[in-house]
Amino acid sequence: MHARYLAVAGFSFGLLLGCSKKVEPAPAAAETPPAPTPAAPAPPPDPAAEAKTLFHAKCVVCHGEAGHGDGPGAAALTPKPRDFTDAAWQQASNDEALRKVILEGGPAVGKSPGMPPNPDLKDQEAVVTELVKLVRAFVPSK
């Protein structure tokens, strides 16, 4: 009986040792990587920078880099493009008239059809405002 007792005790002890082992969890299925964080939205375009780009792309051709109305395209135009450095013209013109000519072209204000409209700027009020500022910046200092 004593041997039987030892056998049962040894078996039970073995079970206890087996049960006390740390059970490792089954390997997890390949985890899905987290979704990438969406990129931050691009900052809104800078209206002043956009106006400068437009001025150099569209206006300089006729009005010239210095605003004298002597750009490379001016030679073929009659009447000649507006000289933005003309102090009398700057003083006599208001910003709304400048906005109108930029958006609707010369005929909209009774001027030359050589000044084309820019309907693509209709919904870009800040850019048009910056274009007006660029034109106003050509006024000679006193």
C-alpha positions as YAML, in Angstrom:
chain: A
units: angstrom
residues:
- id: 1
  name: MET
  ca: [0.00, 0.00, 0.00]
- id: 2
  name: HIS
  ca: [2.80, 2.28, 0.74]
- id: 3
  name: ALA
  ca: [4.14, 1.89, -2.80]
- id: 4
  name: ARG
  ca: [0.72, 2.51, -4.17]
- id: 5
  name: TYR
  ca: [0.48, 5.67, -2.08]
- id: 6
  name: LEU
  ca: [3.85, 6.88, -3.39]
- id: 7
  name: ALA
  ca: [2.85, 6.16, -6.97]
- id: 8
  name: VAL
  ca: [-0.40, 8.09, -6.60]
- id: 9
  name: ALA
  ca: [1.38, 10.91, -4.80]
- id: 10
  name: GLY
  ca: [4.09, 11.05, -7.47]
- id: 11
  name: PHE
  ca: [1.49, 11.05, -10.21]
- id: 12
  name: SER
  ca: [-0.45, 13.80, -8.48]
- id: 13
  name: PHE
  ca: [2.73, 15.78, -7.91]
- id: 14
  name: GLY
  ca: [3.56, 15.44, -11.60]
- id: 15
  name: LEU
  ca: [0.15, 16.70, -12.51]
- id: 16
  name: LEU
  ca: [0.63, 19.64, -10.22]
- id: 17
  name: LEU
  ca: [3.96, 20.44, -11.80]
- id: 18
  name: GLY
  ca: [2.50, 20.12, -15.25]
- id: 19
  name: CYS
  ca: [-0.37, 22.37, -14.39]
- id: 20
  name: SER
  ca: [1.87, 24.94, -12.83]
- id: 21
  name: LYS
  ca: [3.79, 25.48, -16.04]
- id: 22
  name: LYS
  ca: [3.23, 28.84, -17.62]
- id: 23
  name: VAL
  ca: [0.94, 28.36, -20.55]
- id: 24
  name: GLU
  ca: [2.06, 30.39, -23.53]
- id: 25
  name: PRO
  ca: [-0.76, 31.84, -25.57]
- id: 26
  name: ALA
  ca: [-1.14, 30.54, -29.06]
- id: 27
  name: PRO
  ca: [0.65, 32.76, -31.54]
- id: 28
  name: ALA
  ca: [-1.68, 35.47, -32.71]
- id: 29
  name: ALA
  ca: [-2.72, 35.49, -36.28]
- id: 30
  name: ALA
  ca: [-0.84, 38.06, -38.31]
- id: 31
  name: GLU
  ca: [-2.03, 41.33, -36.89]
- id: 32
  name: THR
  ca: [-3.37, 43.89, -39.28]
- id: 33
  name: PRO
  ca: [-1.13, 46.94, -39.12]
- id: 34
  name: PRO
  ca: [-2.90, 50.04, -37.92]
- id: 35
  name: ALA
  ca: [-4.36, 52.20, -40.62]
- id: 36
  name: PRO
  ca: [-1.98, 54.98, -41.59]
- id: 37
  name: THR
  ca: [-2.73, 58.30, -40.03]
- id: 38
  name: PRO
  ca: [-4.17, 60.55, -42.69]
- id: 39
  name: ALA
  ca: [-1.80, 63.27, -43.77]
- id: 40
  name: ALA
  ca: [-2.56, 66.71, -42.49]
- id: 41
  name: PRO
  ca: [-4.46, 68.72, -45.06]
- id: 42
  name: ALA
  ca: [-2.34, 71.01, -47.17]
- id: 43
  name: PRO
  ca: [-2.34, 74.58, -45.92]
- id: 44
  name: PRO
  ca: [-4.54, 76.88, -47.92]
- id: 45
  name: PRO
  ca: [-2.72, 78.65, -50.70]
- id: 46
  name: ASP
  ca: [-1.27, 82.04, -49.85]
- id: 47
  name: PRO
  ca: [-3.32, 84.61, -51.83]
- id: 48
  name: ALA
  ca: [-0.38, 87.03, -52.03]
- id: 49
  name: ALA
  ca: [1.94, 84.37, -53.43]
- id: 50
  name: GLU
  ca: [-0.74, 83.20, -55.84]
- id: 51
  name: ALA
  ca: [-1.32, 86.79, -57.00]
- id: 52
  name: LYS
  ca: [2.41, 87.28, -57.64]
- id: 53
  name: THR
  ca: [2.51, 84.06, -59.65]
- id: 54
  name: LEU
  ca: [-0.51, 85.15, -61.70]
- id: 55
  name: PHE
  ca: [0.90, 88.63, -62.20]
- id: 56
  name: HIS
  ca: [4.15, 87.21, -63.59]
- id: 57
  name: ALA
  ca: [2.33, 84.64, -65.73]
- id: 58
  name: LYS
  ca: [-0.41, 86.89, -67.16]
- id: 59
  name: CYS
  ca: [0.14, 90.59, -66.52]
- id: 60
  name: VAL
  ca: [3.87, 91.07, -67.09]
- id: 61
  name: VAL
  ca: [3.45, 90.04, -70.73]
- id: 62
  name: CYS
  ca: [1.71, 93.35, -71.47]
- id: 63
  name: HIS
  ca: [2.24, 95.57, -68.43]
- id: 64
  name: GLY
  ca: [5.92, 94.72, -67.99]
- id: 65
  name: GLU
  ca: [7.93, 93.68, -64.99]
- id: 66
  name: ALA
  ca: [8.11, 97.26, -63.67]
- id: 67
  name: GLY
  ca: [4.48, 98.05, -64.56]
- id: 68
  name: HIS
  ca: [5.28, 100.62, -67.28]
- id: 69
  name: GLY
  ca: [3.00, 98.99, -69.88]
- id: 70
  name: ASP
  ca: [6.07, 97.93, -71.85]
- id: 71
  name: GLY
  ca: [5.97, 94.13, -71.61]
- id: 72
  name: PRO
  ca: [6.94, 92.01, -74.63]
- id: 73
  name: GLY
  ca: [3.32, 91.73, -75.76]
- id: 74
  name: ALA
  ca: [2.73, 95.49, -75.59]
- id: 75
  name: ALA
  ca: [4.37, 96.20, -78.95]
- id: 76
  name: ALA
  ca: [1.48, 94.58, -80.81]
- id: 77
  name: LEU
  ca: [-1.25, 96.36, -78.86]
- id: 78
  name: THR
  ca: [-3.07, 99.58, -79.65]
- id: 79
  name: PRO
  ca: [-3.86, 101.24, -77.35]
- id: 80
  name: LYS
  ca: [-0.82, 100.40, -75.27]
- id: 81
  name: PRO
  ca: [-1.34, 98.68, -71.91]
- id: 82
  name: ARG
  ca: [-1.86, 100.79, -68.80]
- id: 83
  name: ASP
  ca: [1.27, 102.20, -67.15]
- id: 84
  name: PHE
  ca: [0.75, 101.33, -63.49]
- id: 85
  name: THR
  ca: [3.40, 103.86, -62.44]
- id: 86
  name: ASP
  ca: [1.28, 106.79, -63.69]
- id: 87
  name: ALA
  ca: [0.53, 108.65, -60.43]
- id: 88
  name: ALA
  ca: [-2.41, 110.58, -61.94]
- id: 89
  name: TRP
  ca: [-4.04, 107.34, -63.12]
- id: 90
  name: GLN
  ca: [-3.40, 105.65, -59.75]
- id: 91
  name: GLN
  ca: [-5.06, 108.55, -57.94]
- id: 92
  name: ALA
  ca: [-8.04, 108.68, -60.31]
- id: 93
  name: SER
  ca: [-8.70, 104.91, -60.18]
- id: 94
  name: ASN
  ca: [-10.48, 103.17, -57.35]
- id: 95
  name: ASP
  ca: [-9.93, 99.61, -56.22]
- id: 96
  name: GLU
  ca: [-13.39, 98.47, -57.36]
- id: 97
  name: ALA
  ca: [-12.66, 99.58, -60.93]
- id: 98
  name: LEU
  ca: [-9.37, 97.67, -60.80]
- id: 99
  name: ARG
  ca: [-11.15, 94.58, -59.51]
- id: 100
  name: LYS
  ca: [-13.72, 94.87, -62.28]
- id: 101
  name: VAL
  ca: [-11.15, 95.17, -65.04]
- id: 102
  name: ILE
  ca: [-9.16, 92.24, -63.63]
- id: 103
  name: LEU
  ca: [-12.25, 90.02, -63.51]
- id: 104
  name: GLU
  ca: [-14.25, 91.25, -66.51]
- id: 105
  name: GLY
  ca: [-11.63, 92.76, -68.82]
- id: 106
  name: GLY
  ca: [-11.15, 96.20, -70.35]
- id: 107
  name: PRO
  ca: [-14.56, 96.49, -72.09]
- id: 108
  name: ALA
  ca: [-16.33, 96.12, -68.72]
- id: 109
  name: VAL
  ca: [-14.98, 99.53, -67.72]
- id: 110
  name: GLY
  ca: [-15.04, 101.17, -71.14]
- id: 111
  name: LYS
  ca: [-11.40, 100.37, -71.92]
- id: 112
  name: SER
  ca: [-9.52, 98.31, -74.50]
- id: 113
  name: PRO
  ca: [-10.60, 94.77, -75.35]
- id: 114
  name: GLY
  ca: [-6.87, 94.04, -75.32]
- id: 115
  name: MET
  ca: [-7.24, 93.62, -71.54]
- id: 116
  name: PRO
  ca: [-8.77, 90.14, -71.28]
- id: 117
  name: PRO
  ca: [-11.20, 89.06, -68.57]
- id: 118
  name: ASN
  ca: [-10.16, 86.55, -65.91]
- id: 119
  name: PRO
  ca: [-13.39, 84.77, -64.98]
- id: 120
  name: ASP
  ca: [-11.34, 81.97, -63.38]
- id: 121
  name: LEU
  ca: [-10.64, 84.42, -60.53]
- id: 122
  name: LYS
  ca: [-14.31, 85.13, -59.81]
- id: 123
  name: ASP
  ca: [-14.36, 82.91, -56.71]
- id: 124
  name: GLN
  ca: [-10.87, 83.93, -55.57]
- id: 125
  name: GLU
  ca: [-11.61, 87.25, -53.91]
- id: 126
  name: ALA
  ca: [-8.45, 87.23, -51.79]
- id: 127
  name: VAL
  ca: [-6.25, 86.67, -54.85]
- id: 128
  name: VAL
  ca: [-7.95, 89.53, -56.73]
- id: 129
  name: THR
  ca: [-7.46, 91.77, -53.69]
- id: 130
  name: GLU
  ca: [-3.75, 90.90, -53.73]
- id: 131
  name: LEU
  ca: [-3.55, 91.64, -57.49]
- id: 132
  name: VAL
  ca: [-5.05, 95.08, -56.81]
- id: 133
  name: LYS
  ca: [-2.39, 95.60, -54.12]
- id: 134
  name: LEU
  ca: [0.32, 94.65, -56.63]
- id: 135
  name: VAL
  ca: [-0.99, 97.21, -59.11]
- id: 136
  name: ARG
  ca: [-1.16, 99.84, -56.36]
- id: 137
  name: ALA
  ca: [2.43, 99.08, -55.36]
- id: 138
  name: PHE
  ca: [3.67, 100.53, -58.67]
- id: 139
  name: VAL
  ca: [2.69, 104.08, -57.70]
- id: 140
  name: PRO
  ca: [5.85, 106.17, -57.45]
- id: 141
  name: SER
  ca: [6.73, 107.32, -53.95]
- id: 142
  name: LYS
  ca: [6.43, 111.04, -53.32]
...
